[in-house]
Coordinates of C-alpha atoms and ligand atoms in Angstrom, one line a residue:
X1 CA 80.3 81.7 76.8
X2 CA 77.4 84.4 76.0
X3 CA 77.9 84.6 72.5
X4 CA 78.8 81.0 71.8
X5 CA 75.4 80.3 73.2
X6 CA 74.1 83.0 71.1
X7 CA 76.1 81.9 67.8
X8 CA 73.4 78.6 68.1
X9 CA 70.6 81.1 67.7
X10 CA 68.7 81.3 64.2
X11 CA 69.3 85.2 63.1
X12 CA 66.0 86.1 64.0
X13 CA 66.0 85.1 67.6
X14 CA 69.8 86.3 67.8
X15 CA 68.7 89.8 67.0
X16 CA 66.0 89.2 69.8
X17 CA 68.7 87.8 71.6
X18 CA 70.9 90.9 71.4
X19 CA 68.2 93.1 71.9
X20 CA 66.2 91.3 75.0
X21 CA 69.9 91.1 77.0
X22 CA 71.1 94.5 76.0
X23 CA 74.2 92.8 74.2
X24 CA 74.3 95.8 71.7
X25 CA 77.0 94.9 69.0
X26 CA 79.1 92.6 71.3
X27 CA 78.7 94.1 74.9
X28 CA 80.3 92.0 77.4
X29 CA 77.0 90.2 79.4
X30 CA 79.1 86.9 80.3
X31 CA 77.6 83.4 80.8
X32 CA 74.0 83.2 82.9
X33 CA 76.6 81.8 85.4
X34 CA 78.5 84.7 85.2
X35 CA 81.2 83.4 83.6
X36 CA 83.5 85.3 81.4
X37 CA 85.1 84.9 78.3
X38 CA 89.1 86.7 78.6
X39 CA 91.4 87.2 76.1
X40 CA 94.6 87.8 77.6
X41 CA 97.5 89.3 75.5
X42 CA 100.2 89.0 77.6
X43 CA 104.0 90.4 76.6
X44 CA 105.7 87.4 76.6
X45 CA 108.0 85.1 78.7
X46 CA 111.4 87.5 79.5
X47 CA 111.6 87.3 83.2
X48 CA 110.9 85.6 86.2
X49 CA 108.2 88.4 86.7
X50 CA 106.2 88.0 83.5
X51 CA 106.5 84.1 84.3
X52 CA 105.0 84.6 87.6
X53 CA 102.3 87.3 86.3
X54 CA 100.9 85.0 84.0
X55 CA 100.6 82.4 86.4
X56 CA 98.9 85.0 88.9
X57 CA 96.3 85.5 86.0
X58 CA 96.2 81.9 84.4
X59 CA 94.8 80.9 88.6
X60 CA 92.9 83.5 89.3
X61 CA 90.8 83.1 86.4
X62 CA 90.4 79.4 87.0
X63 CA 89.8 79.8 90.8
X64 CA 86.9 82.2 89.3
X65 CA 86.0 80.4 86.8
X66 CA 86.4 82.1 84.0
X67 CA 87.9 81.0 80.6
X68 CA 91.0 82.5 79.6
X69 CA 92.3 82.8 76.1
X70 CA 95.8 83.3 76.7
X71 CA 98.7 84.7 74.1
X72 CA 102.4 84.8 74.7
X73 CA 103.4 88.0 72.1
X74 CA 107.5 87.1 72.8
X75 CA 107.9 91.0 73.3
X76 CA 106.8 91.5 69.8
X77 CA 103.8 94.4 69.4
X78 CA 102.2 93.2 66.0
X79 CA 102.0 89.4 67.6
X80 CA 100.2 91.2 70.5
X81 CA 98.0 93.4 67.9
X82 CA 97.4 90.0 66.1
X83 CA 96.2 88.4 69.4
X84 CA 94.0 91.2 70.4
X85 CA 92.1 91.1 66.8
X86 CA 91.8 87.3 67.1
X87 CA 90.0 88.1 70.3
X88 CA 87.4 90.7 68.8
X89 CA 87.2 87.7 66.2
X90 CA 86.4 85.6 68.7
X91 CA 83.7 87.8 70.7
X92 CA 85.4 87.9 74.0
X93 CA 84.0 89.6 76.5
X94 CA 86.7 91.1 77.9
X95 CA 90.5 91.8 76.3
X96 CA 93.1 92.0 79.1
X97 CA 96.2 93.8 77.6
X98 CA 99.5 93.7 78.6
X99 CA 101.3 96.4 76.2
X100 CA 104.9 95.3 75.1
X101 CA 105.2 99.5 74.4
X102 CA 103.6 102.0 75.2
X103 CA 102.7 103.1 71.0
X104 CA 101.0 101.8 68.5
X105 CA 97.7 100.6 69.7
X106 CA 94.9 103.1 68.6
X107 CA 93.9 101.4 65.7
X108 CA 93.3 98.3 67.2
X109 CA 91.7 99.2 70.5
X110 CA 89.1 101.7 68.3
X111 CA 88.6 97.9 66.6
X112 CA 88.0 96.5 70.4
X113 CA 85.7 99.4 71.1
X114 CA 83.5 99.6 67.5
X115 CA 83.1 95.2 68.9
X116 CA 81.5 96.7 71.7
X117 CA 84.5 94.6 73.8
X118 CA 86.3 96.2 76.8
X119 CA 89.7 96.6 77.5
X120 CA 91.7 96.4 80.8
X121 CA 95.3 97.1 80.7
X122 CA 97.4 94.9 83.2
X123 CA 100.8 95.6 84.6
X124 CA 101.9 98.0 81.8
X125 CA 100.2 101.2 80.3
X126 CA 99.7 103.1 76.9
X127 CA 100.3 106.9 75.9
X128 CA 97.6 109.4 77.1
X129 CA 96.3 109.9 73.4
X130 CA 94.6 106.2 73.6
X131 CA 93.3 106.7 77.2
X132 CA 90.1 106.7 76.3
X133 CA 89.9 103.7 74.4
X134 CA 90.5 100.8 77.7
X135 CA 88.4 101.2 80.8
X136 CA 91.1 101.3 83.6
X137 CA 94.6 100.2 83.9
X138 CA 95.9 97.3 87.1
X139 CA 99.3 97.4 87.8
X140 CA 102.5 99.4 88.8
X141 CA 103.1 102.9 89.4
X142 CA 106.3 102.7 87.4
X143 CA 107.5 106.2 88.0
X144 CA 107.2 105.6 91.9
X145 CA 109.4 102.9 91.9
X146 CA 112.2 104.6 90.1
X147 CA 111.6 107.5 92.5
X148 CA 112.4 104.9 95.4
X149 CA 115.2 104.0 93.9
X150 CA 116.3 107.4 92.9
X151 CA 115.8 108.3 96.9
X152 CA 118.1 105.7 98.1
X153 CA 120.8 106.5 95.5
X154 CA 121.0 110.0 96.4
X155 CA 121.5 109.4 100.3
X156 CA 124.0 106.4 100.0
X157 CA 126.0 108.9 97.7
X158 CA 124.9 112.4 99.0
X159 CA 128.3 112.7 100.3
X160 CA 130.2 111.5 97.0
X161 CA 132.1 115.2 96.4
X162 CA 133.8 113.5 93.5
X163 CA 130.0 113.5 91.7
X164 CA 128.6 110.0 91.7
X165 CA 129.0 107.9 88.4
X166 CA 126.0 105.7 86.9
X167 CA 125.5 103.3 84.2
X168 CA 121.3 102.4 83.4
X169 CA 120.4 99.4 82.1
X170 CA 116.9 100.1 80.9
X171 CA 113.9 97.8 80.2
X172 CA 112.9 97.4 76.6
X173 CA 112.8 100.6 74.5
X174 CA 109.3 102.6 74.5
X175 CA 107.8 100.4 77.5
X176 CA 106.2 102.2 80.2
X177 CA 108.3 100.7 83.0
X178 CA 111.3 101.6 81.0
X179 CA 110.4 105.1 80.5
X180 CA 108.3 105.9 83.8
X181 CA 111.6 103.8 86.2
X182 CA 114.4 106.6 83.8
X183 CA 112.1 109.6 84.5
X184 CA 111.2 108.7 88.1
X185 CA 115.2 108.0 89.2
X186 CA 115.9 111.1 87.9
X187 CA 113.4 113.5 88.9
X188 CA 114.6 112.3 92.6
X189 CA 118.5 113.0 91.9
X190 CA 118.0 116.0 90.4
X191 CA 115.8 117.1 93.4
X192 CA 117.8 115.9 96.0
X193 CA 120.9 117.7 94.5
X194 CA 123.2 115.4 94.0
X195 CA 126.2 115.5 91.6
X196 CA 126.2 112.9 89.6
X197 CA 127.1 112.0 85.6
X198 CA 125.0 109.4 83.6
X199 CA 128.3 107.8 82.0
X200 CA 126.2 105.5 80.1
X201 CA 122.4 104.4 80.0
X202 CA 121.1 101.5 77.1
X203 CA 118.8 99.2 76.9
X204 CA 118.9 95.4 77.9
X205 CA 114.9 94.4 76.8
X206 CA 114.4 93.1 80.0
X207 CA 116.8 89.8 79.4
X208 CA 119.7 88.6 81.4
X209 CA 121.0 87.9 78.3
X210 CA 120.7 91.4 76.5
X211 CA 121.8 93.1 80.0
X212 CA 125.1 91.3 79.9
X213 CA 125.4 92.0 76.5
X214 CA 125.5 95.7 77.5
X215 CA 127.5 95.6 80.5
X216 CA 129.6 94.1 78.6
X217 CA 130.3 96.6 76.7
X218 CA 129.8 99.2 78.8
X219 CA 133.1 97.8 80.3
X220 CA 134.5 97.6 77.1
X221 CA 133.8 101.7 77.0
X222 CA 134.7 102.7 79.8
X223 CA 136.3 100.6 82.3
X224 CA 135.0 100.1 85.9
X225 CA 136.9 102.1 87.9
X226 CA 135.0 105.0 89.2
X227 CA 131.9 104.1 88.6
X228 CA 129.6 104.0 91.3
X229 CA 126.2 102.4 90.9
X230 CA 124.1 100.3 88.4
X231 CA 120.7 101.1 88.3
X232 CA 119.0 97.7 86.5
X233 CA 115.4 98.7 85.6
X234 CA 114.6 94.6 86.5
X235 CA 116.2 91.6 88.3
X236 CA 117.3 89.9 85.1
X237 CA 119.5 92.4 83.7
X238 CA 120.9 93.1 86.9
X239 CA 122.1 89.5 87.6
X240 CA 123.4 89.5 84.0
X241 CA 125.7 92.3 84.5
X242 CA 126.6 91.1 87.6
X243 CA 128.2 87.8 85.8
X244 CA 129.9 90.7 83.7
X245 CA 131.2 92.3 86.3
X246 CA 132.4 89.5 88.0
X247 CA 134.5 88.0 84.8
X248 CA 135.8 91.7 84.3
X249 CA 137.4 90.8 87.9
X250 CA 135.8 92.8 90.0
X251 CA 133.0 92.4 93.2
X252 CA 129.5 93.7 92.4
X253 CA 127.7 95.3 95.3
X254 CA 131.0 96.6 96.6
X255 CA 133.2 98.0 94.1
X256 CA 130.3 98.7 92.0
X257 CA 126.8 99.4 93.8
X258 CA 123.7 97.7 92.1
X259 CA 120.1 98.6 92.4
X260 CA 117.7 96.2 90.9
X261 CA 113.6 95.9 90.2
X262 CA 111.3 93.5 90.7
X263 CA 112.2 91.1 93.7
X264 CA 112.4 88.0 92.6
X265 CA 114.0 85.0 94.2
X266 CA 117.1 85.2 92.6
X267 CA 117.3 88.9 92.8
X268 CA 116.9 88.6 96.6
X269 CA 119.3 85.7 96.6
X270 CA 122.0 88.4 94.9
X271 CA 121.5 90.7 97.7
X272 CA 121.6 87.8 100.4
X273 CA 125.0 87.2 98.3
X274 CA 126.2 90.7 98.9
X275 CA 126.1 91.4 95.3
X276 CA 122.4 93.9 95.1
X277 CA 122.8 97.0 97.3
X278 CA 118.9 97.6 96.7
X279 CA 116.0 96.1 95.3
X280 CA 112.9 98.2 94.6
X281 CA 109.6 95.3 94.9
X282 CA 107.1 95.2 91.5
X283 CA 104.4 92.7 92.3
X284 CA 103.0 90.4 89.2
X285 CA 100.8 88.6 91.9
X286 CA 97.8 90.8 91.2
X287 CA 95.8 88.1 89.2
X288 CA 93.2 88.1 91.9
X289 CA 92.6 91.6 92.0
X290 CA 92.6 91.7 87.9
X291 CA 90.2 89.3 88.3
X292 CA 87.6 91.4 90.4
X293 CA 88.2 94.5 87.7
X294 CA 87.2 92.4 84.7
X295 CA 84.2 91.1 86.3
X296 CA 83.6 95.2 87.1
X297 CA 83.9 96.1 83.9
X298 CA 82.2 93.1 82.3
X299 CA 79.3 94.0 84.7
X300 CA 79.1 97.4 82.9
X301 CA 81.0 99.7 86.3
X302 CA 83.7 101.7 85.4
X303 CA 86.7 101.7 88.1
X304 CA 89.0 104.5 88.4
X305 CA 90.9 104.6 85.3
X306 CA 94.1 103.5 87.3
X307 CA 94.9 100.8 90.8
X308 CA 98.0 100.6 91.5
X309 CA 99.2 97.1 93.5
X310 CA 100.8 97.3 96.2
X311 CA 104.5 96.9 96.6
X312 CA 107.8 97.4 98.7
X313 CA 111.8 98.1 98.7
X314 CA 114.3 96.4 100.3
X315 CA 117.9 96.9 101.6
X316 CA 120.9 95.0 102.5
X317 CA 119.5 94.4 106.3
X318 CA 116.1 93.2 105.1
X319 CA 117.1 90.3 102.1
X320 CA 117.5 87.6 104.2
X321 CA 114.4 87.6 106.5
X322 CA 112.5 88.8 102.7
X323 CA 114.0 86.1 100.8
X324 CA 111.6 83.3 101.9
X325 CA 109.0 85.2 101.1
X326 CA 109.5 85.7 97.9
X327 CA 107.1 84.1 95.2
X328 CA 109.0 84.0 92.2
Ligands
GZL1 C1 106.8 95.6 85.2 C2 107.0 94.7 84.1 C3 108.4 94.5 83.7 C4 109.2 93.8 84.9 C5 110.2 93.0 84.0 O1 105.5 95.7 85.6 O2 106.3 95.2 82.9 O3 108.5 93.6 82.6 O4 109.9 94.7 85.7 C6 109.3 92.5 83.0 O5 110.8 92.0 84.7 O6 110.0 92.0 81.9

């Protein structure tokens, strides 16, 4: 909104412009109503929870009225570098990025900064050598939720002489939620003690289809019998192995425990079902909250570099007085 009003300028008056309101090469000043400018490069449209994210974010910055530039990347980085560049073309005033993985992005958020444009991460984050190049990150402390998962696996099977036996179905490769839900599971085993063998681990991107694929052939590998628990880094790939499981003849959430991420409708439904043994909460509702933090940063503060949203776990007793509750 600022800089289209500014574009109208002749140069002389737009380098008056820029100097009277401080706009520098691009700084983010918004409309005289306040009003923002967002480019939103979101990962794409995999799960319930991205689906429901984006819609979080889509309202909030209509409720707030802001414009939002949005762009669906279909879990592919250069569409999502692509996007963020067509928003420094475009003189946002703030980019909201959603990074597919977390690699890959110093060139392009240096271009962001040299616009003089801001960045926000939301929901996922990027290695510690870019840190310095978006102003804070909204969104889930990945790590924590895999601890919480990791706690409840080792007390249901503390007592599992035998050593407990666990296929992963991880998120897409090099994602923060995917690396942070692996290293947070495990730290908590190995803490706790407890004998167990990673018989296989791979990764199903996220997609019911891709995490039946794999279950699938874990099966193929090595059978069912014995193994203990599934630990589904999402809801998706956990109700795809589960239709695995149950055309391989046997009963998920009995002869093969399941823990699953996220909490969405269907996921909760699956526990209501008997089928999820566990289901650790990640909340894409935070569009209002994302909201307040652009309009922060637009406004030239600089919020802790991370807020995590809030969010829960659930067990067998607690899906069916949770399950209306659930937003997506
Ligand atoms: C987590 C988010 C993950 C969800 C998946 O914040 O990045 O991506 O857990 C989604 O459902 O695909």
């Amino acid at each position: 909104m600022f800089k289209k009003a500014l574009a109208g300028i002749g140069a002389g008056a737009l380098l008056f412009g820029l100097a009277a309101c401080g706009g520098g090469d691009g700084g983010s000043d918004g409309g005289d109503d306040g009003s923002l400018v967002i480019g939103f490069a979101q990962v794409g449209a995999e799960s319930a929870w991205r689906t429901a994210n984006s819609k979080s974010v889509q309202d909030a910055a209509e409720a707030a009225g802001h414009t939002l530039k949005f762009n669906d990347a279909q879990q592919d980085q250069e569409k999502q570098i692509e996007a963020v560049r067509g928003f420094i073309n475009q003189q946002v005033d703030v980019i909201v990025l959603a990074p597919v993985v977390e690699t890959g992005w110093t060139d392009v958020l240096q271009e962001a900064e040299d616009a003089g444009i801001p960045v926000v991460l939301a929901d996922r984050g990027v290695e510690a050598a870019d840190e310095d190049l978006y102003v804070t990150r909204l969104g889930s402390d990945f790590a924590e939720e895999g601890r919480k998962a990791g706690a409840w696996a080792a007390e249901t099977f503390a007592a599992d002489a035998d050593g407990t036996k666990i296929l992963e179905l991880q998120g897409t490769t090099g994602s923060a939620p995917a690396n942070d839900r692996k290293s947070g599971f495990f730290e908590v085993l190995d803490a706790e003690g407890l004998n167990y063998e990673i018989v296989d681990s791979q990764s199903g991107n996220f997609t019911a289809e891709e995490g039946k694929a794999v279950m699938e052939t874990f099966i193929t590998t090595h059978g069912l019998d014995g193994i203990d628990l599934l630990y589904a880094h999402n809801d998706e790939m956990g109700l795809g192995a589960i239709q695995a499981i149950e055309e391989a003849g046997k009963v998920p959430g009995q002869d093969i425990q399941i823990i699953i991420v996220d909490g969405s409708k269907a996921g909760f439904q699956a526990g209501v079902d008997g089928k999820v043994n566990y289901i650790v909460e990640c909340n894409p509702a935070f569009g209002p909250q994302l909201m307040e933090v652009v309009e922060a940063v637009a406004a030239g503060e600089t919020p802790e570099k991370f807020t995590p949203v809030e969010e829960g776990v659930f067990d067998a007793t607690q899906f069916e007085a949770e399950l209306p509750n659930r937003q997506f």
